[in-house]
mmCIF file of C-alpha atoms in Angstrom:
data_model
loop_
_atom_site.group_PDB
_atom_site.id
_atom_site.type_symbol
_atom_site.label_atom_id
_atom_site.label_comp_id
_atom_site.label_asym_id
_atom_site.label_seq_id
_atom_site.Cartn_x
_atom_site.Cartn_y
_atom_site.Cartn_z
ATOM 1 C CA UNK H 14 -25.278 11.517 -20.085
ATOM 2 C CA UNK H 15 -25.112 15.044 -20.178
ATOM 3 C CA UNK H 16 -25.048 16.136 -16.640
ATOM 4 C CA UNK H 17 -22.285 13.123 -15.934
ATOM 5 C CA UNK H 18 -18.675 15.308 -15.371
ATOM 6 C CA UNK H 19 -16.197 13.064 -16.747
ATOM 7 C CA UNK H 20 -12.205 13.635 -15.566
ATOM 8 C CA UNK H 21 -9.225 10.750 -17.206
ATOM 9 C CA UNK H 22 -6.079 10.764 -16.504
ATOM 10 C CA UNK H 23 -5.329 14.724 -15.315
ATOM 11 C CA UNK H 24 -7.997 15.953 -17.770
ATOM 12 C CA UNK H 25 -12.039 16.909 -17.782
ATOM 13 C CA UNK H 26 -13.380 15.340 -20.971
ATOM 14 C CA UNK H 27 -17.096 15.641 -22.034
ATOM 15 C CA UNK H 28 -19.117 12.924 -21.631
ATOM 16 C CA UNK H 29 -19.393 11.810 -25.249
ATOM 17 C CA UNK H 30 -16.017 12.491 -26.216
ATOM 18 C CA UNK H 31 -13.184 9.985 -26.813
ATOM 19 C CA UNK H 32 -11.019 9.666 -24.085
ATOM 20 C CA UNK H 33 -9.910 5.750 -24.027
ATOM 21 C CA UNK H 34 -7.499 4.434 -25.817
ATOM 22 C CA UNK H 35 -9.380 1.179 -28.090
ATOM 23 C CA UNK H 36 -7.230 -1.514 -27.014
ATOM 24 C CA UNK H 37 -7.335 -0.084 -23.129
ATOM 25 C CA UNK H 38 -7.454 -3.532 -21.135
ATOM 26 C CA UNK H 39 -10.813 -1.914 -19.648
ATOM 27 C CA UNK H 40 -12.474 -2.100 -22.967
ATOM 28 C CA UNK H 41 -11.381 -5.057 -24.374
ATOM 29 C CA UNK H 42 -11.206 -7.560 -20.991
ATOM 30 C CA UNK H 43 -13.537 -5.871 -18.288
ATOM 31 C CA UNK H 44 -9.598 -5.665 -16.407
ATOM 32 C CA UNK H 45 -10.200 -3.391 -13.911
ATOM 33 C CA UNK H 46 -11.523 -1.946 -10.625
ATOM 34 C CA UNK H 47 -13.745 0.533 -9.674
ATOM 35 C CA UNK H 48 -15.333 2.280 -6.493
ATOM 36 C CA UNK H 49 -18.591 4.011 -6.096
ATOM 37 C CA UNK H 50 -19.007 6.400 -3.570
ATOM 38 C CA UNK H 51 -22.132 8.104 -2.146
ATOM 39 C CA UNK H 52 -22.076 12.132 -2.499
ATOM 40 C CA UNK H 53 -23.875 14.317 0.244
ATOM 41 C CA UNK H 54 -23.366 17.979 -0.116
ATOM 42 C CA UNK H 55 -20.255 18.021 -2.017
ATOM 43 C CA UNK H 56 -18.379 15.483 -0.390
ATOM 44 C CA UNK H 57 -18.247 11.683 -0.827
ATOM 45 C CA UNK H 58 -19.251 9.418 2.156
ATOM 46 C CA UNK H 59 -16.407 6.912 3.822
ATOM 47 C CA UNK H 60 -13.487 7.891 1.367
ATOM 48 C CA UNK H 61 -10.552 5.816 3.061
ATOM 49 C CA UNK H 62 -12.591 2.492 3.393
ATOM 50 C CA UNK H 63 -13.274 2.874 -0.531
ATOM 51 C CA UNK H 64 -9.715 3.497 -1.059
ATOM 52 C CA UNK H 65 -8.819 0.601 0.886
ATOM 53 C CA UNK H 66 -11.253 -1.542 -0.830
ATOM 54 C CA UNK H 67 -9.842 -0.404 -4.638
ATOM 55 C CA UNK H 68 -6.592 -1.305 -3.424
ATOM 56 C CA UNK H 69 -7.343 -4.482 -2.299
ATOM 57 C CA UNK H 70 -9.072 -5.525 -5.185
ATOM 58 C CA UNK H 71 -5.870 -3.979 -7.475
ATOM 59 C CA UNK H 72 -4.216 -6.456 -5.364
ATOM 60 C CA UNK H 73 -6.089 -9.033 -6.434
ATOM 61 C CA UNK H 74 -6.127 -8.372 -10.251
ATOM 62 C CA UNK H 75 -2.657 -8.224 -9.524
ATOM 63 C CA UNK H 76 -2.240 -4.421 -10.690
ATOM 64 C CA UNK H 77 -0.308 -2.017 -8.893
ATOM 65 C CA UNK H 78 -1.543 0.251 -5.751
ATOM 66 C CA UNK H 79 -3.697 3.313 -7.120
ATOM 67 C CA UNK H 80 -2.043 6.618 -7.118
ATOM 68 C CA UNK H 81 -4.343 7.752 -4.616
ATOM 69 C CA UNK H 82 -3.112 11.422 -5.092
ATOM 70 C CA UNK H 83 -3.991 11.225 -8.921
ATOM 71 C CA UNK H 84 -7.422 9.569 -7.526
ATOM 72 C CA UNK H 85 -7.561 12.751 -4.938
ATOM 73 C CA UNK H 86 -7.077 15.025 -7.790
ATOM 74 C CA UNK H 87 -9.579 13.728 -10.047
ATOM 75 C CA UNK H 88 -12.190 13.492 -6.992
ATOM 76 C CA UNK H 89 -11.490 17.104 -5.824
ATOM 77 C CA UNK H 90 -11.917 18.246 -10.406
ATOM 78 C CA UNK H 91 -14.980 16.770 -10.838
ATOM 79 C CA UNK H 92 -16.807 17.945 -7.613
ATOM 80 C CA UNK H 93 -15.718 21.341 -8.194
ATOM 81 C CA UNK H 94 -16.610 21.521 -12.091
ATOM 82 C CA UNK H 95 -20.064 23.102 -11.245
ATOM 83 C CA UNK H 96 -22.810 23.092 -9.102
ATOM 84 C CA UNK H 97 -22.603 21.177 -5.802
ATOM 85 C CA UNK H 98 -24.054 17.945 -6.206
ATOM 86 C CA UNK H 99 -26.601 17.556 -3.103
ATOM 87 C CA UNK H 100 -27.031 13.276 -3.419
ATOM 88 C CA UNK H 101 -25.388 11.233 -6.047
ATOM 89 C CA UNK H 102 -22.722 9.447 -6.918
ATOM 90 C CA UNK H 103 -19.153 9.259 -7.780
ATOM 91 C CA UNK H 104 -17.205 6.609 -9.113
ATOM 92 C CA UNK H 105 -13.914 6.603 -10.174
ATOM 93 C CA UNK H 106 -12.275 3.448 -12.135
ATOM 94 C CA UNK H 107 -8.584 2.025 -12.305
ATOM 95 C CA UNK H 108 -7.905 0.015 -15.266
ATOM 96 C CA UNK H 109 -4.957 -2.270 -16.793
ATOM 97 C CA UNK H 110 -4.890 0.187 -19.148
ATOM 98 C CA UNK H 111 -3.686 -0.366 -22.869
ATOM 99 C CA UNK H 112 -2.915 -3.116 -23.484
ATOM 100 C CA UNK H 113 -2.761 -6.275 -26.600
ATOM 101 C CA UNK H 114 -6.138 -7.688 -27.854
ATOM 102 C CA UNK H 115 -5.842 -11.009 -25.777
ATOM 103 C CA UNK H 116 -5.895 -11.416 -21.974
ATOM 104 C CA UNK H 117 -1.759 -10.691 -21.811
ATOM 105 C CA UNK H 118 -1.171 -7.001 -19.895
ATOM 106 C CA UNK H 119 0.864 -4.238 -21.729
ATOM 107 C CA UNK H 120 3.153 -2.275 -19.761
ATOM 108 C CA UNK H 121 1.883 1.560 -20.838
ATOM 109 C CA UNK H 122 0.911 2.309 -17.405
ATOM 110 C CA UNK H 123 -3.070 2.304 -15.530
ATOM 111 C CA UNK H 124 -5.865 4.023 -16.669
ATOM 112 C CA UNK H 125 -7.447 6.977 -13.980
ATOM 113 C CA UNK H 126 -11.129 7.740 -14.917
ATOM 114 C CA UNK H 127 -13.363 9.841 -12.285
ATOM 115 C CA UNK H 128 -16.792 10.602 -12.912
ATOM 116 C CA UNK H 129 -19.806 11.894 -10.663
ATOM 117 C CA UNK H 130 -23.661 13.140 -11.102
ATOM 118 C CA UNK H 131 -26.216 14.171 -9.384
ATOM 119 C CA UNK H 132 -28.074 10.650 -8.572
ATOM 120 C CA UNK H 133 -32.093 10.127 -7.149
ATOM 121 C CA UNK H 134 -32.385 9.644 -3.507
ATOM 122 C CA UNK H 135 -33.158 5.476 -3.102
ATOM 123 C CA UNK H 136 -36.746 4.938 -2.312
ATOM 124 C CA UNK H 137 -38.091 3.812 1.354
ATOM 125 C CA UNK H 138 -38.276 0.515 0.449
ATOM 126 C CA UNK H 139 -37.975 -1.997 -2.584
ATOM 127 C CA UNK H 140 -38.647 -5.194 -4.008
ATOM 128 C CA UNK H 141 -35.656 -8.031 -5.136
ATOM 129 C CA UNK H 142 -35.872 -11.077 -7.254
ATOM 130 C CA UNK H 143 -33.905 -14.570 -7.125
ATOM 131 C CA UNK H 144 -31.829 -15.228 -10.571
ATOM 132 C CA UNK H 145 -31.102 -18.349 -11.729
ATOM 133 C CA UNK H 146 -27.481 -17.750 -11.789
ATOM 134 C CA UNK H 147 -24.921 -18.704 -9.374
ATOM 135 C CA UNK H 148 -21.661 -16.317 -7.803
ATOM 136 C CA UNK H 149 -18.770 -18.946 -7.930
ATOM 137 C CA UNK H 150 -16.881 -18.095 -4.453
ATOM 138 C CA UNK H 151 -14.132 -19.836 -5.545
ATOM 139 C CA UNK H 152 -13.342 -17.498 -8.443
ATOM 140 C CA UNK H 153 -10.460 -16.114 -9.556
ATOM 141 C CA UNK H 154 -12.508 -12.474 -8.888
ATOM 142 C CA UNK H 155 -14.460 -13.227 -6.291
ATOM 143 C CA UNK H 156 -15.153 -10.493 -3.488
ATOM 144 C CA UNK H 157 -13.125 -8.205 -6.289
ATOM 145 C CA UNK H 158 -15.021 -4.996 -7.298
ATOM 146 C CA UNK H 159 -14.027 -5.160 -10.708
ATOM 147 C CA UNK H 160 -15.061 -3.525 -14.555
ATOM 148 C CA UNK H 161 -16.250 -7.400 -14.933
ATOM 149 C CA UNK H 162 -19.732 -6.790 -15.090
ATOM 150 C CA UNK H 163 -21.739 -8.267 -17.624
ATOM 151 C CA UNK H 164 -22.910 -11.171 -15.453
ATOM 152 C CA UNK H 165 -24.900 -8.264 -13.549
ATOM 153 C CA UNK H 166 -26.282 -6.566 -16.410
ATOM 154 C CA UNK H 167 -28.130 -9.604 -17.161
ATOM 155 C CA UNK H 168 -28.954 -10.585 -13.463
ATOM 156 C CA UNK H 169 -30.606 -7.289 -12.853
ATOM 157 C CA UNK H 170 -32.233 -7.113 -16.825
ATOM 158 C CA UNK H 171 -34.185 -10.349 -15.496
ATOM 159 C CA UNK H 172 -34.816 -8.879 -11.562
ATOM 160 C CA UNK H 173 -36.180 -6.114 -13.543
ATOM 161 C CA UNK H 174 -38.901 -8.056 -15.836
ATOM 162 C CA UNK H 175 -39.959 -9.765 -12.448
ATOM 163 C CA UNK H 176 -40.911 -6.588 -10.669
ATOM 164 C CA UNK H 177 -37.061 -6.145 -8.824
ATOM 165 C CA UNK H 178 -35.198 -3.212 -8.740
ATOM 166 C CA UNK H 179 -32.203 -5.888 -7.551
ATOM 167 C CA UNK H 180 -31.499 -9.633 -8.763
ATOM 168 C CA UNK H 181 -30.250 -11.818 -5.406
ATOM 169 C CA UNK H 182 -27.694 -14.410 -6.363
ATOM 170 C CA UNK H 183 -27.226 -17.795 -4.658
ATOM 171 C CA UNK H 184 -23.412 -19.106 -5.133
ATOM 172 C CA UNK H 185 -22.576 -22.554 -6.279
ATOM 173 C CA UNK H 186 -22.784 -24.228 -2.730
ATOM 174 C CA UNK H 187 -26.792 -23.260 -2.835
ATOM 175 C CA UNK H 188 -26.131 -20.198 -0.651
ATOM 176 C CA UNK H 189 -27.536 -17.135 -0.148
ATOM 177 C CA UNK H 190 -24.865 -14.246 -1.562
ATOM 178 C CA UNK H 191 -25.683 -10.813 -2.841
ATOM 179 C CA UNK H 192 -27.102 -8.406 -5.276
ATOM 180 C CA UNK H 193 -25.496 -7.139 -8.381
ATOM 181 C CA UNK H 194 -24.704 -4.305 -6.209
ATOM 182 C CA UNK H 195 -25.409 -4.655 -2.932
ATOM 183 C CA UNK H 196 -25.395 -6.731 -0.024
ATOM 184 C CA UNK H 197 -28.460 -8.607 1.664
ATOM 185 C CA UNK H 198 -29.183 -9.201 5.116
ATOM 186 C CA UNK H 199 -32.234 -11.020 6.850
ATOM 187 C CA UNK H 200 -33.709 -11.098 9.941
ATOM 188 C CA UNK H 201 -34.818 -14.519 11.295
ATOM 189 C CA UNK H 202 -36.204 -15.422 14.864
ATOM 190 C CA UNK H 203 -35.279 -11.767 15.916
ATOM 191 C CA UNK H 204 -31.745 -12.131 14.463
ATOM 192 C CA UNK H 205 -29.794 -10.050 12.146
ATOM 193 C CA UNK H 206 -28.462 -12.420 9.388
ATOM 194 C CA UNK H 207 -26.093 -11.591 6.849
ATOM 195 C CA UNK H 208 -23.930 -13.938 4.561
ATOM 196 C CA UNK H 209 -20.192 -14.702 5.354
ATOM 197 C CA UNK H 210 -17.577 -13.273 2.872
ATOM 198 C CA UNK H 211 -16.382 -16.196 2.063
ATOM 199 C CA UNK H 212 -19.781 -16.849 0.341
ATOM 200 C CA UNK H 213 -18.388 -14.768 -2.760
ATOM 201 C CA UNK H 214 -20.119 -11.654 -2.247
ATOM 202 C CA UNK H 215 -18.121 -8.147 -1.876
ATOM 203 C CA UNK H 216 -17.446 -6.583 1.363
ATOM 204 C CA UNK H 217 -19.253 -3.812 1.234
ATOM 205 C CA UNK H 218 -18.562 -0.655 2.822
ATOM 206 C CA UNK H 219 -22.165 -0.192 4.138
ATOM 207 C CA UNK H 220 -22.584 -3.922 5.213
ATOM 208 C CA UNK H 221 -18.772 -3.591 6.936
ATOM 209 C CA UNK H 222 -20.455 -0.097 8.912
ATOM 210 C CA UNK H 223 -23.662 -1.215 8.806
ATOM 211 C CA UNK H 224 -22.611 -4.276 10.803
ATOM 212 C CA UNK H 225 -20.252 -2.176 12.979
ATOM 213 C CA UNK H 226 -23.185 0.129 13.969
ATOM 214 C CA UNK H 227 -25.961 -2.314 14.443
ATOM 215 C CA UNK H 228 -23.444 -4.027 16.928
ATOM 216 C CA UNK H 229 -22.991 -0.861 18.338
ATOM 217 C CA UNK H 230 -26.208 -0.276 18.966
ATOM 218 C CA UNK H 231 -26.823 -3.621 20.858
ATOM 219 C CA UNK H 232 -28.063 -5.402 17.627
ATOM 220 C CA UNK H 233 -27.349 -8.882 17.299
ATOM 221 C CA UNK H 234 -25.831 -9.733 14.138
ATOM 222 C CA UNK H 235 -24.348 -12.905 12.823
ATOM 223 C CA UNK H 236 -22.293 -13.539 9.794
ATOM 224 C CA UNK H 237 -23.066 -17.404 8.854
ATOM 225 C CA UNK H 238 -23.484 -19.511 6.026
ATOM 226 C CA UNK H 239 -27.071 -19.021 4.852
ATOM 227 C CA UNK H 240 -29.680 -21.136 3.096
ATOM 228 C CA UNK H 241 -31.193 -19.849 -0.058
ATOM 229 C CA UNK H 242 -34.413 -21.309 1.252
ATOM 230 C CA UNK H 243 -34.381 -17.888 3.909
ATOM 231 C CA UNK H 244 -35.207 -15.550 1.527
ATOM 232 C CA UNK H 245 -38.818 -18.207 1.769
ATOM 233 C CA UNK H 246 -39.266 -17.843 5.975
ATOM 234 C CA UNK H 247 -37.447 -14.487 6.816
ATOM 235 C CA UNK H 248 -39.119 -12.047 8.828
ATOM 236 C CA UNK H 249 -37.623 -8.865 7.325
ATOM 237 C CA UNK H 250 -34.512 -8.150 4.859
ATOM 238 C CA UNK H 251 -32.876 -5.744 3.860
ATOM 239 C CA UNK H 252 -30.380 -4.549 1.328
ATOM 240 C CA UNK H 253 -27.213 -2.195 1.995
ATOM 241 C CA UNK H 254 -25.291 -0.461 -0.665
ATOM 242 C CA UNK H 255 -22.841 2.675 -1.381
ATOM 243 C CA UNK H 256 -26.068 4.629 -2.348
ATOM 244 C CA UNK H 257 -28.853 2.892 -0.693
ATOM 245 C CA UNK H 258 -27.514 2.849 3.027
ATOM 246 C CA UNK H 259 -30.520 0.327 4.748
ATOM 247 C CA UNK H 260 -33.002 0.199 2.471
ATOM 248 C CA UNK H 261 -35.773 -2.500 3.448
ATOM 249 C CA UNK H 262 -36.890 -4.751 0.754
ATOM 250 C CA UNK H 263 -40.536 -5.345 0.968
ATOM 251 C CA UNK H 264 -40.975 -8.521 -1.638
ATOM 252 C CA UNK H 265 -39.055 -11.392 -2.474
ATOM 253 C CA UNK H 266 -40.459 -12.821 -5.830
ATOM 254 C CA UNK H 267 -43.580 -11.674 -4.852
ATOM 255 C CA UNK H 268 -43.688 -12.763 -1.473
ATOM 256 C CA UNK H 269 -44.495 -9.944 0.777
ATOM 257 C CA UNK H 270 -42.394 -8.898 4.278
ATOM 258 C CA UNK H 271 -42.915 -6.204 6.787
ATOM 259 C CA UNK H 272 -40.816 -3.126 5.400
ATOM 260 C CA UNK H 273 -39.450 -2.026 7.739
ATOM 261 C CA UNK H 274 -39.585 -4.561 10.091
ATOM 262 C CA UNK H 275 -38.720 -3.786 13.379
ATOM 263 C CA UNK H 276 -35.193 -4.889 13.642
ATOM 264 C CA UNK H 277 -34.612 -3.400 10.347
ATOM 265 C CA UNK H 278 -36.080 -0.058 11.867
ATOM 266 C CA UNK H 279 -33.387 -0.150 14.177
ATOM 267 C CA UNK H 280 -30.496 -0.765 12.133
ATOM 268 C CA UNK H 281 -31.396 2.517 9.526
ATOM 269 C CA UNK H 282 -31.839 4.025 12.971
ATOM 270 C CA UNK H 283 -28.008 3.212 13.995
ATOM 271 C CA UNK H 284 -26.676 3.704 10.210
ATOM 272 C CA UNK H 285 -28.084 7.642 10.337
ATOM 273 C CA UNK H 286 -27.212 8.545 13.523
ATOM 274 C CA UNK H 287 -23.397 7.022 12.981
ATOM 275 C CA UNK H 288 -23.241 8.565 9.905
ATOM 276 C CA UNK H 289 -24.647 11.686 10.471
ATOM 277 C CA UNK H 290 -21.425 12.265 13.290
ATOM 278 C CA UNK H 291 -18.862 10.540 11.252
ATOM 279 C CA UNK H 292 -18.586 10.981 7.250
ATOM 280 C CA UNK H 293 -15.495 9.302 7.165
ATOM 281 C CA UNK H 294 -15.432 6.796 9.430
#
């Protein structure tokens, strides 16, 4: 936890130090949003669609719009409080802020936290596992990227003792959804498959470019309703996140795939060269 630089509300705090307030709404009802970004040399990858996408999920909690110039601020402190990261991640977090011991909101004003470190670079390929758990898209949080996230500690605890660096969730209608933190895409009969949103998963930043770019590139790609059954016949898949861009996934509860596949191959091929001439796109 060290190495982690740690910035809340207008001030750097170390790591291990106090800096919430006990009954913050963050702490005591998961109420709040967050946004990871990817860092490459120093600066954070697609800043305006993340900001967009915190806002939108404020929205939905039904909290105010972030001060995105006290979110600039805390960004622009943390970067700069020592070496320049080369890969890793920053993620700064918007809460309800203090607030009484039940679900009611107090009215003491939001909670600013930014934090970043250097991170691994993801590895070429991985390998998921199925939960037993369902997303319910017709939640009161669903496709919100909010502080609510015990439901994934346990998904991904249980990916992990099956040999998964990510658990897959179906939702309640028996579809496919997403990871804990990510977003899954297949390939079947030559066709890029991802789910719908209104499946319950998030819209992700790198499935929203990832999407844009494969299209670009003269990839078909459909957004449809998807059997959880496909993760049993699919060709290739795929997993896209803020840190793992296109990574291929190369089992499915043990079931082997092609990693990368071909279509796959092309997609990480579209994602670099995009992102390499756009880092805020």
């Amino acid at each position: 936890m060290s190495d982690v630089r740690v910035w809340v509300n207008g001030s750097m705090v170390g790591p291990d130090e106090p800096s919430l307030a006990a009954l913050d709404h963050g702490v005591t009802v998961g109420d709040g949003a967050f946004e990871t970004c990817k860092i490459v040399d120093g600066e954070i990858f697609a800043a305006n669609r993340h900001l967009a996408r915190m806002d939108r999920t404020l929205a939905g909690l039904g909290l105010a719009t972030a001060d995105r110039d006290l979110v600039q601020q805390g960004v622009d402190t943390v970067l700069a409080a020592g070496e320049r990261i080369g890969f890793g991640r920053l993620r700064y977090t918007i809460t309800g802020g203090p607030g009484p011991l039940g679900s009611d909101r107090g009215d003491r004003g939001m909670t600013y936290i930014v934090t970043a470190a250097q991170a691994a670079p993801p590895a070429s390929t991985t390998a998921v596992a199925t939960v037993p758990w369902t997303r319910n898209e017709r939640g009161a949080t669903a496709g919100l990227k909010t502080t609510s996230y015990a439901e994934n500690v346990i998904a991904l605890a249980h990916a992990k003792d099956k040999g998964g660096t990510e658990a897959i969730f179906g939702n309640t209608r028996g579809e496919l959804c997403e990871g804990t933190g990510s977003n899954i895409f297949v390939v079947v009969d030559g066709v890029l498959r991802t789910p719908l949103l209104d499946s319950g998963c998030l819209a992700g930043i790198t499935r929203e470019l990832a999407i844009e770019w494969a299209r670009g590139a003269g990839i078909e790609v459909r957004e449809e309703a998807l059997p959880m059954t496909v993760l049993e016949t699919a060709d290739e898949a795929f997993l896209t996140s803020t840190t793992r861009d296109v990574q291929p996934i190369h089992a499915v509860d043990g079931r082997e795939l092609r990693a990368p596949g071909p279509v796959t191959m092309r997609v990480q091929e579209a994602f670099a060269k995009a992102s390499a001439a756009s880092f805020n796109p």
